[in-house]
XYZ file of C-alpha atoms in Angstrom:
678
model
C 88.913 83.351 128.082
C 92.406 83.902 129.468
C 93.051 80.163 129.759
C 92.058 79.687 126.132
C 94.216 82.642 125.133
C 97.260 81.361 127.014
C 96.867 77.842 125.615
C 96.489 79.123 122.047
C 99.486 81.445 122.370
C 101.674 78.656 123.718
C 100.442 76.205 121.077
C 101.098 78.587 118.183
C 104.332 79.983 119.637
C 103.053 83.561 119.216
C 104.176 84.515 122.741
C 107.727 83.160 122.377
C 110.647 85.548 122.711
C 112.005 86.922 119.428
C 115.582 86.530 118.436
C 115.706 90.121 117.157
C 113.936 93.225 118.553
C 112.118 91.441 121.344
C 109.826 93.890 123.211
C 109.860 91.839 126.398
C 107.449 89.487 128.139
C 105.228 92.346 129.315
C 104.427 93.340 125.734
C 104.329 89.791 124.333
C 101.710 88.725 126.875
C 100.173 92.090 127.712
C 99.170 92.936 124.135
C 97.017 89.820 123.513
C 95.462 90.155 126.982
C 94.617 93.804 126.272
C 93.140 92.826 122.893
C 91.026 90.106 124.520
C 89.671 92.577 127.088
C 89.090 95.100 124.298
C 87.122 92.588 122.228
C 84.924 91.452 125.117
C 84.203 94.982 126.342
C 83.376 96.175 122.832
C 81.027 93.224 122.356
C 79.387 94.035 125.693
C 78.828 97.639 124.596
C 77.254 96.534 121.309
C 75.169 93.831 122.984
C 73.985 96.195 125.711
C 72.960 98.848 123.213
C 71.075 96.292 121.122
C 69.185 95.153 124.216
C 68.322 98.744 125.164
C 67.359 99.772 121.638
C 65.462 96.756 120.314
C 64.859 94.043 122.932
C 64.077 95.363 126.408
C 61.028 97.444 127.343
C 61.970 100.961 128.351
C 59.278 101.535 130.969
C 57.416 99.422 133.489
C 53.929 100.599 132.548
C 54.357 99.873 128.843
C 54.142 103.525 127.804
C 56.129 104.860 124.876
C 58.674 107.668 124.962
C 55.957 110.342 124.978
C 55.493 109.706 128.701
C 58.684 111.307 129.982
C 57.813 110.689 133.614
C 57.244 106.935 133.313
C 59.613 104.874 135.487
C 62.325 102.962 133.629
C 62.217 99.200 133.579
C 64.919 97.829 135.942
C 66.336 95.626 133.179
C 66.642 98.625 130.841
C 68.382 100.703 133.540
C 70.780 97.903 134.459
C 71.602 97.211 130.796
C 72.624 100.836 130.306
C 74.675 100.853 133.508
C 76.529 97.702 132.433
C 77.045 99.133 128.961
C 78.487 102.384 130.315
C 80.935 100.462 132.529
C 81.910 98.267 129.574
C 82.454 101.417 127.511
C 84.967 102.706 130.048
C 86.811 99.365 129.949
C 86.713 99.476 126.139
C 88.322 102.913 126.094
C 91.094 101.986 128.545
C 91.819 98.681 126.793
C 91.982 100.443 123.402
C 94.570 102.844 124.818
C 96.522 99.873 126.154
C 96.435 98.124 122.775
C 97.621 101.323 121.097
C 100.655 101.697 123.370
C 101.505 97.991 123.565
C 100.962 97.630 119.838
C 103.555 100.303 119.146
C 106.029 98.615 121.522
C 105.442 95.302 119.778
C 106.013 96.735 116.289
C 109.007 98.819 117.378
C 110.534 95.859 119.223
C 111.188 97.783 122.449
C 109.693 97.773 125.900
C 107.504 100.520 127.298
C 109.442 103.394 128.782
C 109.044 107.028 129.797
C 111.837 108.149 127.503
C 110.927 111.272 125.455
C 112.104 109.455 122.340
C 109.573 106.676 123.030
C 106.819 109.298 123.327
C 107.817 111.016 120.072
C 107.894 107.705 118.245
C 104.516 106.767 119.703
C 103.020 110.039 118.418
C 104.499 109.344 114.985
C 103.004 105.830 115.108
C 99.551 107.252 115.899
C 99.602 109.904 113.187
C 101.602 108.455 110.286
C 101.409 104.655 110.461
C 98.215 102.916 109.314
C 97.999 100.565 112.307
C 98.568 103.413 114.752
C 95.972 105.623 113.074
C 93.474 102.769 113.161
C 93.867 102.209 116.898
C 93.808 105.942 117.598
C 90.488 106.050 115.741
C 89.199 103.206 117.921
C 90.252 105.085 121.061
C 88.408 108.222 119.929
C 85.263 106.282 118.990
C 85.338 104.386 122.305
C 85.680 107.630 124.266
C 82.794 109.291 122.403
C 80.542 106.228 122.812
C 81.349 105.962 126.522
C 80.632 109.657 127.081
C 77.281 109.279 125.317
C 76.403 106.220 127.399
C 76.669 108.238 130.605
C 74.278 110.927 129.353
C 71.954 109.590 126.657
C 68.685 107.902 127.663
C 66.453 108.333 124.617
C 66.338 105.355 122.307
C 66.943 107.521 119.267
C 70.205 108.701 120.808
C 71.066 105.165 121.876
C 70.459 103.920 118.335
C 72.899 106.535 117.003
C 75.399 105.473 119.674
C 74.996 101.843 118.586
C 75.797 102.766 114.988
C 78.928 104.600 116.150
C 80.003 101.592 118.229
C 79.609 99.366 115.164
C 81.809 101.791 113.228
C 84.448 101.033 115.867
C 84.753 97.563 114.317
C 85.889 98.937 110.952
C 89.506 99.825 111.869
C 90.125 96.311 113.200
C 88.980 94.846 109.875
C 91.263 97.151 107.886
C 94.522 96.232 109.623
C 96.316 92.986 110.324
C 96.512 89.965 108.050
C 93.364 90.851 106.086
C 94.750 94.106 104.740
C 97.531 92.344 102.841
C 95.987 89.008 101.853
C 95.944 87.917 98.220
C 92.246 88.820 98.084
C 92.593 91.689 100.510
C 89.138 93.195 99.933
C 87.459 89.816 100.364
C 89.421 89.239 103.561
C 88.577 92.702 104.915
C 84.865 92.369 104.153
C 84.578 88.843 105.530
C 86.480 89.832 108.679
C 84.282 92.901 109.126
C 81.133 90.786 108.816
C 82.668 88.257 111.207
C 83.347 90.931 113.813
C 79.793 92.255 113.565
C 78.316 88.786 114.043
C 80.637 87.920 116.937
C 79.989 91.215 118.714
C 76.222 90.857 118.450
C 76.288 87.219 119.537
C 78.857 87.407 122.352
C 77.598 90.751 123.615
C 74.038 89.440 123.739
C 75.007 86.337 125.719
C 76.975 88.487 128.176
C 73.968 90.750 128.668
C 71.664 87.768 129.210
C 73.979 86.444 131.914
C 74.306 89.815 133.652
C 70.553 90.473 133.474
C 69.510 86.958 134.514
C 68.396 87.952 138.003
C 66.297 90.903 136.886
C 64.523 89.521 133.817
C 62.392 87.270 135.996
C 60.852 90.222 137.829
C 63.450 90.996 140.506
C 64.267 94.575 141.395
C 67.565 96.364 140.986
C 68.943 94.729 144.103
C 68.063 91.232 142.946
C 65.121 90.788 145.357
C 61.590 90.106 144.274
C 59.931 93.341 143.244
C 56.729 92.163 141.642
C 57.814 93.317 138.200
C 56.495 91.346 135.215
C 58.607 88.406 134.070
C 60.125 89.299 130.682
C 62.477 86.321 130.357
C 60.511 84.609 127.580
C 60.052 87.622 125.247
C 63.654 88.710 125.840
C 65.000 85.240 124.990
C 62.708 84.922 121.981
C 63.770 88.262 120.542
C 67.458 87.645 121.139
C 67.224 84.097 119.801
C 66.140 85.376 116.381
C 69.044 87.830 116.372
C 71.485 85.182 117.590
C 70.447 82.838 114.771
C 71.309 85.522 112.242
C 74.594 86.228 114.061
C 75.558 82.536 114.058
C 74.988 82.233 110.312
C 77.007 85.397 109.738
C 79.861 84.288 112.002
C 80.143 80.797 110.542
C 79.852 81.795 106.871
C 82.214 84.769 107.149
C 84.675 82.666 109.134
C 84.751 80.019 106.407
C 85.272 82.668 103.729
C 88.042 84.403 105.668
C 89.822 81.142 106.447
C 89.643 80.010 102.806
C 91.348 83.254 101.758
C 94.189 82.840 104.251
C 94.568 79.052 103.884
C 94.390 77.810 100.315
C 95.126 74.072 100.732
C 94.177 71.241 103.055
C 97.771 70.668 104.114
C 98.035 74.115 105.670
C 94.652 73.674 107.351
C 95.552 70.408 109.122
C 99.352 70.666 109.209
C 99.978 74.199 110.517
C 99.353 75.618 113.981
C 97.372 78.437 112.380
C 95.078 76.010 110.575
C 94.571 73.875 113.683
C 93.534 76.940 115.683
C 91.002 77.732 112.960
C 89.614 74.186 113.206
C 89.306 74.528 116.992
C 87.522 77.845 116.606
C 85.167 76.399 113.983
C 84.337 73.418 116.214
C 83.544 75.741 119.136
C 81.305 77.830 116.865
C 79.343 74.737 115.813
C 78.882 73.718 119.450
C 77.631 77.202 120.301
C 75.216 77.028 117.381
C 73.876 73.731 118.721
C 73.305 75.273 122.154
C 71.497 78.177 120.530
C 69.277 75.725 118.667
C 68.412 74.052 121.975
C 67.391 77.449 123.330
C 65.108 78.113 120.380
C 63.556 74.663 119.909
C 63.217 73.372 123.462
C 63.971 75.834 126.262
C 62.154 79.000 125.158
C 58.818 77.283 124.273
C 58.704 75.750 127.795
C 59.387 78.914 129.777
C 55.693 79.773 129.871
C 54.649 76.256 130.939
C 53.829 76.220 134.666
C 54.696 72.541 135.001
C 58.179 72.487 133.499
C 58.898 76.217 133.457
C 61.159 76.110 136.537
C 63.339 73.270 135.237
C 63.492 74.890 131.798
C 64.576 78.158 133.413
C 67.318 76.381 135.373
C 68.546 74.661 132.206
C 68.413 77.980 130.385
C 70.907 79.691 132.664
C 73.104 76.592 132.776
C 73.302 76.689 128.985
C 74.033 80.425 129.070
C 76.908 79.799 131.488
C 78.260 77.065 129.206
C 77.968 79.396 126.229
C 79.940 82.084 128.050
C 82.714 79.621 128.908
C 82.990 78.350 125.332
C 82.768 81.872 123.915
C 85.537 83.012 126.260
C 87.830 80.245 125.083
C 86.927 80.964 121.467
C 87.689 84.666 121.931
C 91.094 83.741 123.311
C 91.779 81.548 120.274
C 90.718 84.404 117.979
C 93.181 86.794 119.628
C 95.943 84.197 119.348
C 95.123 83.796 115.640
C 95.595 87.529 115.202
C 99.055 87.205 116.770
C 100.022 84.176 114.635
C 101.390 84.295 111.108
C 99.093 82.619 108.533
C 100.611 80.179 106.040
C 100.064 82.602 103.158
C 102.409 85.621 102.918
C 101.068 88.904 104.303
C 103.264 91.372 102.452
C 103.510 92.591 98.881
C 106.051 90.915 96.638
C 109.031 93.159 95.774
C 108.197 92.848 92.067
C 104.476 93.658 92.461
C 102.901 95.174 89.348
C 101.594 98.770 89.265
C 98.019 97.469 89.028
C 98.507 95.337 92.134
C 100.015 98.225 94.088
C 97.209 100.611 93.115
C 94.169 98.320 93.222
C 95.327 95.316 95.247
C 94.751 92.949 92.315
C 96.580 91.998 89.159
C 95.191 93.179 85.829
C 92.357 90.963 84.576
C 92.652 89.521 81.054
C 91.669 91.699 78.121
C 87.969 92.485 78.113
C 85.971 90.555 75.508
C 82.198 90.105 75.098
C 82.375 86.702 76.752
C 84.208 88.053 79.785
C 81.238 90.287 80.593
C 79.838 87.053 82.044
C 82.838 85.094 83.311
C 85.145 87.397 85.308
C 83.922 87.511 88.913
C 85.418 88.654 92.216
C 82.887 88.279 95.013
C 82.380 91.334 97.202
C 81.345 89.544 100.383
C 79.822 92.636 101.952
C 77.294 92.986 99.121
C 76.838 89.234 98.877
C 75.786 89.301 102.538
C 73.423 92.212 101.870
C 71.841 90.371 98.938
C 71.444 87.101 100.833
C 69.912 88.890 103.795
C 67.532 90.767 101.504
C 66.524 87.570 99.722
C 65.973 85.479 102.866
C 64.186 88.258 104.755
C 61.899 88.988 101.791
C 60.748 85.397 101.390
C 60.365 84.917 105.140
C 58.108 87.970 105.041
C 56.098 86.485 102.177
C 55.705 83.232 104.093
C 54.424 85.052 107.160
C 51.958 87.088 105.088
C 50.665 83.963 103.323
C 50.373 82.025 106.588
C 48.150 84.801 107.894
C 45.842 84.306 104.921
C 46.794 87.444 103.010
C 48.210 87.562 99.483
C 51.342 89.031 97.963
C 51.937 89.957 94.339
C 54.187 87.610 92.372
C 55.107 90.580 90.169
C 56.677 92.318 93.160
C 58.542 89.149 94.178
C 60.043 88.657 90.712
C 61.169 92.272 90.546
C 62.846 91.993 93.946
C 64.778 88.886 92.897
C 65.847 90.522 89.614
C 66.969 93.631 91.472
C 69.106 91.583 93.880
C 70.583 89.640 90.953
C 71.533 92.890 89.209
C 73.005 94.216 92.460
C 75.150 91.092 92.790
C 76.292 91.330 89.170
C 77.395 94.959 89.388
C 79.145 94.648 92.777
C 80.805 91.238 92.333
C 80.748 90.562 88.610
C 82.638 91.775 85.531
C 81.477 95.433 85.819
C 83.177 95.601 89.224
C 86.291 93.664 88.157
C 86.914 95.684 84.994
C 85.635 98.870 86.592
C 88.912 98.972 88.526
C 90.972 99.252 85.333
C 88.612 100.714 82.693
C 86.659 103.933 83.133
C 84.078 102.740 80.607
C 83.446 99.533 82.588
C 83.316 101.594 85.774
C 80.606 103.748 84.211
C 78.619 100.623 83.257
C 78.953 99.542 86.891
C 77.889 102.951 88.183
C 74.880 103.407 85.906
C 73.594 99.884 86.547
C 74.050 100.385 90.284
C 72.190 103.687 90.411
C 69.629 103.223 87.601
C 68.942 99.544 86.833
C 69.057 97.696 90.176
C 66.970 100.330 92.058
C 64.270 100.184 89.379
C 63.550 96.525 90.144
C 64.139 96.796 93.899
C 61.621 99.631 94.243
C 59.009 97.611 92.353
C 59.516 94.860 94.937
C 57.970 97.147 97.631
C 60.076 95.767 100.539
C 58.865 98.303 103.109
C 55.222 97.469 102.418
C 55.999 93.766 102.824
C 57.874 94.382 106.074
C 55.013 96.402 107.559
C 52.575 93.616 106.670
C 54.776 90.788 107.937
C 56.222 92.224 111.146
C 54.066 92.062 114.256
C 53.801 95.201 116.397
C 55.261 95.122 119.903
C 52.795 95.232 122.806
C 55.222 96.518 125.446
C 57.364 99.657 125.490
C 60.171 98.067 123.474
C 60.784 98.874 119.836
C 61.076 96.081 117.330
C 61.944 96.192 113.633
C 58.430 97.363 112.710
C 58.491 100.254 115.157
C 61.937 101.393 114.073
C 60.929 101.142 110.430
C 57.894 103.363 110.990
C 59.959 105.855 112.972
C 62.482 106.056 110.165
C 59.824 106.427 107.448
C 58.233 109.358 109.276
C 61.467 110.940 110.538
C 62.704 114.412 109.623
C 65.663 112.813 107.855
C 63.346 110.714 105.695
C 61.222 113.764 104.930
C 64.358 115.526 103.694
C 65.999 112.807 101.589
C 62.726 111.634 100.028
C 61.521 115.115 99.152
C 61.136 114.985 95.362
C 63.273 118.076 94.747
C 66.052 116.925 97.073
C 66.001 113.363 95.672
C 66.283 114.649 92.107
C 69.030 117.147 92.971
C 70.976 114.485 94.867
C 70.504 111.960 92.067
C 71.808 114.316 89.383
C 74.164 116.592 91.278
C 76.130 113.985 93.214
C 77.475 112.598 89.931
C 79.231 115.860 89.122
C 80.434 116.382 92.698
C 81.829 112.856 92.782
C 83.624 112.642 89.439
C 85.016 116.169 89.422
C 86.477 116.023 92.917
C 89.063 113.982 94.819
C 86.274 111.643 95.963
C 86.552 109.673 92.708
C 90.247 108.978 93.155
C 89.724 108.075 96.808
C 86.982 105.588 95.849
C 89.265 103.943 93.290
C 92.316 103.659 95.558
C 90.778 102.931 98.947
C 88.573 99.995 99.870
C 86.417 101.979 102.306
C 85.969 104.706 99.689
C 84.924 102.113 97.101
C 82.286 100.588 99.385
C 80.974 104.022 100.379
C 80.700 104.890 96.676
C 78.645 101.756 96.016
C 76.424 102.461 99.006
C 75.868 106.105 98.114
C 74.912 105.567 94.497
C 72.725 102.540 95.243
C 70.785 104.508 97.880
C 70.651 107.644 95.725
C 69.151 105.733 92.817
C 66.765 103.809 95.055
C 65.396 106.942 96.736
C 64.969 108.765 93.417
C 63.103 105.874 91.780
C 61.045 105.427 94.962
C 59.839 109.032 94.793
C 58.882 108.570 91.141
C 57.123 105.184 90.906
C 57.384 103.571 94.334
C 54.387 102.246 96.245
C 56.093 102.059 99.648
C 54.954 104.679 102.184
C 56.643 108.091 101.953
C 56.200 111.297 103.964
C 55.430 113.247 100.779
C 54.683 112.443 97.137
C 55.013 114.837 94.236
C 52.091 115.279 91.843
C 52.467 113.426 88.563
C 53.220 116.516 86.422
C 56.095 117.442 88.732
C 57.471 113.888 88.555
C 57.567 113.995 84.767
C 59.213 117.410 84.877
C 61.904 116.144 87.274
C 62.518 113.091 85.100
C 62.954 115.256 82.009
C 65.378 117.474 83.934
C 67.481 114.503 85.092
C 67.527 113.062 81.570
C 68.882 116.359 80.287
C 71.433 116.503 83.073
C 72.656 112.968 82.368
C 72.997 113.850 78.694
C 74.995 116.958 79.580
C 77.249 114.960 81.923
C 77.852 112.230 79.341
C 78.640 114.731 76.576
C 81.045 116.635 78.839
C 82.947 113.415 79.576
C 82.983 112.485 75.890
C 84.498 115.818 74.946
C 86.893 116.094 77.886
C 90.641 116.119 77.263
C 91.771 115.793 80.886
C 92.025 112.374 82.525
C 89.909 111.928 85.656
C 91.786 110.292 88.561
C 94.895 110.467 86.391
C 97.221 109.206 89.130
C 95.169 106.004 89.168
C 93.989 105.226 85.627
C 97.157 106.648 84.110
C 99.495 104.396 86.133
C 97.865 100.958 86.006
C 100.270 99.682 83.361
C 97.458 98.279 81.222
C 98.826 96.857 77.945
C 95.518 96.030 76.252
C 92.443 97.986 75.255
C 92.168 101.671 74.324
C 94.213 104.408 75.936
C 93.039 105.761 79.279
C 91.710 109.008 77.745
C 89.902 107.268 74.863
C 88.414 104.785 77.303
C 87.204 107.676 79.468
C 85.490 109.272 76.477
C 83.808 105.928 75.753
C 82.654 105.974 79.379
C 80.937 109.302 78.719
C 78.963 107.678 75.911
C 78.034 104.854 78.293
C 76.830 107.364 80.889
C 74.681 109.080 78.290
C 73.252 105.905 76.751
C 72.650 103.750 79.821
C 71.419 106.674 81.897
C 68.642 107.608 79.453
C 66.973 104.213 78.960
C 66.047 103.497 82.611
C 64.952 107.109 83.085
C 62.690 106.783 80.059
C 61.216 103.577 81.516
C 60.563 105.361 84.802
C 58.868 108.191 82.876
C 56.625 105.646 81.149
C 55.848 104.173 84.554
C 54.883 107.596 85.901
C 52.614 108.175 82.891
C 50.925 104.796 83.408
C 50.435 105.483 87.122
C 49.003 108.905 86.291
C 46.544 107.353 83.845
C 45.525 104.691 86.347
C 45.116 107.326 89.030
C 42.722 109.267 86.795
C 40.840 106.073 85.975
C 40.529 105.210 89.677
C 39.273 108.710 90.409
C 36.663 108.381 87.661
C 35.521 105.026 89.022
C 35.347 106.456 92.516
C 33.212 109.317 91.259
C 30.930 106.924 89.398
C 30.497 104.725 92.475
C 29.665 107.779 94.565
C 27.101 108.830 91.966
C 25.510 105.384 92.057
C 25.265 105.518 95.832
C 23.580 108.954 95.979
C 21.593 108.735 92.716
C 23.780 111.287 90.936
C 23.258 113.820 93.707
C 26.374 115.747 92.677
C 25.275 115.910 89.026
C 21.723 116.871 90.039
C 23.035 119.612 92.293
C 25.286 120.792 89.480
C 22.361 120.923 87.043
C 20.137 122.605 89.636
C 22.780 125.261 90.109
C 22.735 126.052 86.399
C 18.922 125.988 86.345
C 18.802 128.485 89.192
C 21.303 130.688 87.400
C 19.170 130.540 84.243
C 16.061 131.442 86.294
C 17.833 134.378 87.837
C 18.988 135.588 84.441
C 15.422 135.337 83.124
C 14.043 137.380 86.041
C 16.703 139.989 85.562
C 15.867 140.141 81.861
C 12.160 140.671 82.569
C 12.920 143.375 85.111
C 15.203 145.196 82.694
C 12.524 145.020 79.978
C 9.917 146.607 82.272
C 12.295 149.365 83.253
C 13.038 150.123 79.608
C 9.260 150.201 78.806
C 8.711 152.972 81.339
């Protein structure tokens, strides 16, 4: 890794002394070395947590977490020990990057001068790059602390999510944050970092666990433990294939944003480093394919198993060497200036300063189809959802079962709508027009979820995914745990889902959250995620067929739908009649020279919220009514079948009951008559 880093730095000239404000050789070389160590240790933490959470068995006897006294599997224990040590290195390297990064930006060497300390504190609290690295330090410290104390896989899963969050600050700073398509660059870099961390971290864990996967004890000597090399490799291979596709595709997207012509790609040092990195990635993908197609299938063969195992670890060693060199090149790329400028022009327009993009052309009916700006985060989500869904269908069909074409079509339509509202004209014009933003919002929370829920993805996943036979937890086990968790019981409770669906609109638009979502990229993506999930959960509780902890009776569902329809109408009317501009510092300062005024456009957005919000809700209400009718019909058929089986025993008993009551009444009448005759 360090040889590749040094060669790339010398080739690109990124480590050369500056003519002005040179921080010194210690900072020029120390900062990229610290970043390289930071990247590798972070990847090791993520890889180790993935192995502990989803790949390795937790116990030797195959028992689940209910058996608290079961001995831990040596591979599981070693993975956590390695991960904890890597977490400590991650924390220390993040601190080093923070301090060296300030020295590099300030153009001065590290010193114990009080003025240096005061400036460093200012850098950490008031400068975006400093705040980002301070956030990484805090996340690394929290993750490392958890790794020394947490042993449950639920806690480890939460720690893994926090470690992945530690990748976000790195994607938000550097060249990506000021590229011409800055949001595309940030998203593609974020996806790239996730893929690299999963892939590199997994290979590191395989190498460090090589002696224990084959059944050796903690000390490396034979312990008679079961050999788990083949299932471990098979599980990681599937994950590595996904990571390779993510790394390669996101790398191409990110490079195309930073390098816009072939001359810069082949003629600049930056472009040549990208080509070297891409070539190394392809080679690594080829080695991974060898693992999957040739090595792993032969591990269980007694005749060639030993030679296949020897080749396996030779390939892993080669992968580590190539990955180390590639990581060094990546760090050198981060220190090198791309051919495209990475700063705002002095005459940047107000729209560009506020949103990061120039104003689109005036909105016309035709441009509702033609103006696109791909949001690579949601494109990746859609592609993953599409590929995973059809792989699940293929597995179900190969097993001899069937799957409804109606569900498949709805899933594809839902993903298409999701792509349109996150990357198409509603998203592009939603940055400059409140009315277009409201179209985007209502389609995201009402239209796309309607089709996605009808696709029944959870039901498909539970049918397609095979259960694990050891004490590890695969995707199926984690999915079932999540479906039956306390959190799921809360968010899918019909009353909570309806309140969240209706109430979050008011809380969002009448608070600072709306302005934050419009100005900040992270806020915008969180807004999309929140409203997509809110709409999906609400529709799921109304007409979904996927398993839920609790389902409301049909009358309550109709009542909740009527309540949300009324609430949407109230919200839309309040926006239509409002005279104050929402997010005024944003929509009022875009410098838009076409279309209606900002206030009139906002009032039009209220009409959109009222109109678009009612139609899907009405369709859901019709769906609930149809399901209610079918439920009654099924109950009637069930009753009829039961009557056929027992020769109308229930009806006979019912009639006998009335006959006995009539007999009793007759006897009582006769008795009363005799008493009156006396």
